[in-house]
Short mmCIF file of C-alpha atoms in Angstrom, two decimals:
data_model
loop_
_atom_site.label_atom_id
_atom_site.label_comp_id
_atom_site.label_asym_id
_atom_site.label_seq_id
_atom_site.Cartn_x
_atom_site.Cartn_y
_atom_site.Cartn_z
CA MET W 11 8.95 15.77 11.01
CA PRO W 12 6.36 18.57 10.54
CA ASN W 13 4.04 19.24 13.45
CA GLY W 14 0.27 18.93 13.31
CA THR W 15 -0.31 22.61 12.60
CA SER W 16 2.09 22.72 9.64
CA VAL W 17 0.62 19.49 8.24
CA ASN W 18 -2.87 20.98 8.47
CA ARG W 19 -1.68 24.09 6.64
CA GLU W 20 -0.12 21.94 3.92
CA VAL W 21 -3.30 19.89 3.53
CA ASN W 22 -5.41 23.06 3.32
CA ALA W 23 -3.07 24.49 0.70
CA ASP W 24 -3.21 21.16 -1.15
CA CYS W 25 -7.02 21.32 -1.21
CA VAL W 26 -6.96 24.82 -2.68
CA LEU W 27 -4.42 23.81 -5.32
CA ALA W 28 -6.34 20.62 -6.15
CA GLN W 29 -9.56 22.61 -6.57
CA ARG W 30 -7.85 25.04 -8.92
CA ILE W 31 -6.56 22.14 -11.01
CA ALA W 32 -10.00 20.52 -11.00
CA ASN W 33 -11.27 23.80 -12.46
CA GLN W 34 -8.73 23.32 -15.29
CA ASP W 35 -6.36 26.00 -14.03
CA LEU W 36 -3.23 25.00 -15.96
CA ALA W 37 -1.14 27.62 -14.17
CA ALA W 38 -1.91 25.79 -10.92
CA LEU W 39 -0.95 22.51 -12.57
CA GLU W 40 2.36 23.97 -13.73
CA CYS W 41 3.02 25.21 -10.19
CA LEU W 42 2.30 21.71 -8.89
CA MET W 43 4.62 20.07 -11.40
CA ARG W 44 7.53 22.40 -10.79
CA HIS W 45 7.18 21.87 -7.05
CA TYR W 46 7.05 18.06 -7.12
CA ASN W 47 8.99 17.16 -10.28
CA GLN W 48 12.17 16.14 -8.48
CA ARG W 49 10.42 13.95 -5.90
CA LEU W 50 8.32 12.16 -8.52
CA PHE W 51 11.27 11.72 -10.87
CA ARG W 52 13.41 10.21 -8.13
CA SER W 53 10.54 7.95 -7.04
CA ALA W 54 10.00 6.69 -10.59
CA ARG W 55 13.69 6.24 -11.22
CA SER W 56 14.11 4.19 -8.07
CA ILE W 57 11.85 1.65 -9.75
CA LEU W 58 12.82 1.96 -13.41
CA LYS W 59 16.55 2.75 -13.04
CA ASN W 60 16.46 4.72 -16.31
CA ASP W 61 16.19 8.50 -16.73
CA GLN W 62 14.04 8.53 -19.87
CA ASP W 63 11.62 5.90 -18.59
CA ALA W 64 11.32 7.79 -15.30
CA GLU W 65 10.54 11.05 -17.11
CA GLU W 66 7.81 9.35 -19.13
CA ALA W 67 6.34 7.75 -16.01
CA VAL W 68 6.24 11.16 -14.32
CA GLN W 69 4.44 12.67 -17.31
CA ASP W 70 1.90 9.85 -17.29
CA ALA W 71 1.43 10.33 -13.55
CA TYR W 72 0.72 14.03 -13.92
CA LEU W 73 -1.77 13.38 -16.69
CA SER W 74 -3.48 10.77 -14.53
CA ALA W 75 -3.52 13.17 -11.59
CA TRP W 76 -5.04 15.92 -13.74
CA LEU W 77 -7.77 13.58 -14.97
CA ASN W 78 -8.52 12.26 -11.48
CA ILE W 79 -7.85 15.30 -9.28
CA SER W 80 -11.49 15.30 -8.14
CA SER W 81 -10.80 12.01 -6.34
CA TYR W 82 -8.26 13.69 -4.03
CA ARG W 83 -9.91 13.78 -0.61
CA ALA W 84 -7.11 15.32 1.50
CA GLU W 85 -6.87 12.15 3.59
CA SER W 86 -3.12 12.47 2.99
CA GLN W 87 -0.89 15.24 1.67
CA LEU W 88 -1.11 15.94 -2.04
CA SER W 89 2.57 15.01 -2.36
CA THR W 90 1.82 11.55 -0.97
CA TRP W 91 -1.13 11.13 -3.32
CA LEU W 92 1.05 12.10 -6.30
CA THR W 93 3.90 9.83 -5.21
CA ARG W 94 1.56 6.85 -5.06
CA ILE W 95 0.36 7.63 -8.58
CA VAL W 96 3.88 7.84 -10.02
CA ILE W 97 4.94 4.65 -8.21
CA ASN W 98 1.99 2.82 -9.76
CA GLN W 99 2.84 4.25 -13.19
CA ALA W 100 6.47 3.18 -12.83
CA LEU W 101 5.52 -0.32 -11.70
CA MET W 102 3.14 -0.72 -14.65
CA ARG W 103 5.82 0.50 -17.03
CA ARG W 104 8.37 -1.92 -15.54
CA ARG W 105 5.96 -4.85 -15.90
CA LYS W 106 5.44 -3.95 -19.56
CA GLN W 107 9.21 -3.76 -20.07
CA GLN W 108 9.69 -7.14 -18.48
CA ARG W 109 7.12 -8.67 -20.80
CA ARG W 110 8.74 -7.04 -23.85
CA ALA W 111 12.20 -8.07 -22.68
CA ALA W 112 11.17 -11.70 -23.02
CA ILE W 113 10.86 -11.03 -26.77
CA VAL W 114 13.07 -8.03 -27.58
CA PRO W 115 16.10 -7.18 -25.42
CA ILE W 116 16.01 -3.67 -23.96
CA VAL W 117 18.87 -1.54 -25.30
CA PRO W 118 20.78 -0.03 -22.36
CA GLN W 119 21.44 3.69 -22.17
CA THR W 120 24.77 4.56 -23.74
CA GLU W 121 27.56 6.08 -21.74
CA ALA W 122 27.40 9.22 -23.86
CA GLU W 123 23.70 9.70 -23.05
CA GLU W 124 24.38 9.27 -19.36
CA VAL W 125 27.03 11.97 -19.43
CA GLU W 126 24.79 14.35 -21.38
CA LEU W 127 21.97 13.99 -18.88
CA MET W 128 24.22 14.63 -15.86
CA PRO W 129 24.28 18.35 -15.00
CA TYR W 130 27.21 20.01 -13.34
CA ASP W 131 28.32 23.38 -12.01
CA THR W 132 30.25 25.20 -14.74
CA THR W 133 31.98 27.40 -12.16
CA ASP W 134 34.02 24.43 -10.89
CA THR W 135 37.37 23.50 -12.32
CA PRO W 136 37.38 20.63 -14.84
CA GLU W 137 39.27 18.48 -12.35
CA HIS W 138 36.68 19.04 -9.62
CA ARG W 139 33.82 18.32 -12.01
CA VAL W 140 35.39 15.05 -13.07
CA GLU W 141 35.99 13.99 -9.47
CA ARG W 142 32.49 14.89 -8.34
CA ASP W 143 30.84 13.27 -11.34
CA ASP W 144 32.84 10.09 -10.80
CA VAL W 145 31.68 9.93 -7.19
CA ARG W 146 28.08 10.68 -8.14
CA HIS W 147 28.09 7.99 -10.85
CA LEU W 148 29.47 5.55 -8.28
CA ILE W 149 26.73 6.45 -5.82
CA GLU W 150 23.97 6.14 -8.42
CA ARG W 151 25.25 2.78 -9.64
CA ASN W 152 25.28 1.45 -6.09
CA ILE W 153 21.80 2.79 -5.40
CA ASP W 154 20.60 1.08 -8.58
CA ASP W 155 22.17 -2.17 -7.34
CA LEU W 156 20.15 -2.17 -4.11
CA PRO W 157 17.27 -4.69 -3.94
CA ASP W 158 14.01 -3.13 -5.13
CA GLY W 159 12.39 -2.71 -1.71
CA PHE W 160 15.54 -1.23 -0.20
CA ARG W 161 16.09 1.13 -3.15
CA HIS W 162 12.53 2.53 -3.09
CA VAL W 163 12.76 3.26 0.64
CA PHE W 164 16.25 4.74 0.40
CA VAL W 165 15.33 7.16 -2.40
CA LEU W 166 12.30 8.49 -0.54
CA ARG W 167 14.00 8.66 2.86
CA ALA W 168 17.54 9.78 2.01
CA LEU W 169 17.21 11.68 -1.26
CA GLU W 170 13.74 13.17 -0.74
CA ASP W 171 13.96 13.39 3.06
CA LEU W 172 10.49 11.96 3.63
CA SER W 173 9.58 10.87 7.13
CA VAL W 174 9.10 7.20 8.01
CA GLU W 175 5.36 7.77 8.11
CA GLU W 176 5.25 9.48 4.70
CA THR W 177 7.41 6.78 3.12
CA ALA W 178 5.20 4.05 4.55
CA GLN W 179 2.14 5.78 3.15
CA CYS W 180 3.70 6.23 -0.30
CA LEU W 181 4.83 2.60 -0.55
CA ASN W 182 1.91 1.10 1.40
CA ILE W 183 4.16 -0.81 3.78
CA PRO W 184 4.46 -0.80 7.61
CA GLU W 185 6.62 1.86 9.24
CA ALA W 186 8.72 -0.86 10.85
CA THR W 187 9.51 -2.19 7.37
CA VAL W 188 10.57 1.28 6.25
CA ARG W 189 12.95 1.57 9.18
CA SER W 190 14.54 -1.84 8.71
CA ARG W 191 14.92 -1.48 4.94
CA PHE W 192 16.40 1.97 5.25
CA PHE W 193 18.89 0.76 7.88
CA ARG W 194 19.96 -2.17 5.73
CA ALA W 195 20.16 -0.06 2.56
CA ARG W 196 22.43 2.44 4.28
CA ALA W 197 24.60 -0.37 5.63
CA GLN W 198 25.04 -1.81 2.13
CA LEU W 199 25.88 1.54 0.62
CA ARG W 200 28.27 2.47 3.40
CA GLU W 201 30.15 -0.75 2.86
CA ALA W 202 30.54 0.07 -0.84
CA LEU W 203 31.06 3.82 -0.67
CA ALA W 204 32.27 4.65 2.87
CA ARG W 205 32.84 8.39 3.20
CA GLU W 206 31.90 9.23 -0.41
CA MET W 207 28.25 8.34 0.18
CA ASP W 208 27.81 10.67 3.15
CA MET W 209 29.46 13.57 1.29
CA ASN W 210 27.71 13.24 -2.06
CA VAL W 211 24.48 11.26 -1.80
CA CYS W 212 22.35 14.44 -1.71
CA ASN W 213 23.53 15.19 -5.28
CA ALA W 214 22.50 11.81 -6.69
CA PHE W 215 19.92 11.97 -9.52
CA ARG W 216 19.87 15.78 -9.43
CA PHE W 217 16.94 17.29 -11.25
CA ASP W 218 18.15 19.95 -13.66
CA GLY W 219 16.08 22.80 -15.06
CA GLN W 220 16.06 21.40 -18.60
CA ARG W 221 14.46 18.12 -17.53
CA CYS W 222 11.97 19.99 -15.32
CA ASP W 223 10.99 22.26 -18.22
CA ARG W 224 10.68 19.30 -20.60
CA ILE W 225 8.25 17.46 -18.32
CA VAL W 226 6.14 20.59 -17.78
CA VAL W 227 5.98 21.38 -21.52
CA ASN W 228 5.11 17.80 -22.51
CA VAL W 229 2.37 17.42 -19.89
CA LEU W 230 0.78 20.77 -20.74
CA ALA W 231 0.88 19.93 -24.46
CA ARG W 232 -0.90 16.62 -23.84
CA ILE W 233 -3.53 18.37 -21.73
CA HIS W 234 -4.10 21.07 -24.36
CA ASN W 235 -4.60 18.32 -26.95
CA GLN W 236 -7.18 16.64 -24.74
CA LEU W 237 -9.00 19.94 -24.17
CA ARG W 238 -9.11 20.57 -27.93
CA GLU W 239 -10.48 17.08 -28.54
CA ARG W 240 -13.19 17.63 -25.92
CA ALA W 241 -14.13 20.98 -27.48
CA GLN W 242 -14.47 19.34 -30.91
CA ILE W 243 -16.75 16.64 -29.50
CA LEU W 244 -18.97 19.23 -27.80
#
């Protein structure tokens, strides 16, 4: 856990970055997105359990953050503020999906799409890639099968390495609840995965450069469109 001095430095840096974004510095916004893309994607996916939906929720979260950056008061780290926004976006998107699902069934992601979205190291042998991808798919499926509250905590604590305090702030739950849910989530996964989880869980839901670039490009394009619309009105 970071000490008080390092936290203060992070908050001060957050304030500077937030002010630059409030002044419509898109380079600062791009820096922010590239720094936090993986955390926000993983947070959104822990709720939506779908790569494309998570990407869209992250884009909506960044747009919301850009529009409301002046409301950031440095009462928490900027990363926590952003994580709360993306969690809210993901929850809203899931509620909409649940309402639509009552009328039109949601088409699941095809196996081919899942394979295409899963990056791998081309320097490995084909056999090693297959083995590692099989383990990673197994881990991700078991994470998806965790109860919602357990899954949200596990993704933030294990995959993103957030502290108990940070996770509690992001999810707006007591620290004791974070501890108990994380303990129970790990117990469930260990029962299903045993050694494979400990060796490979850090690779679950890896955030590849192509997805990172796509989110940055889409968010900046939406912001440029909004700026053009404002200029036309004025």
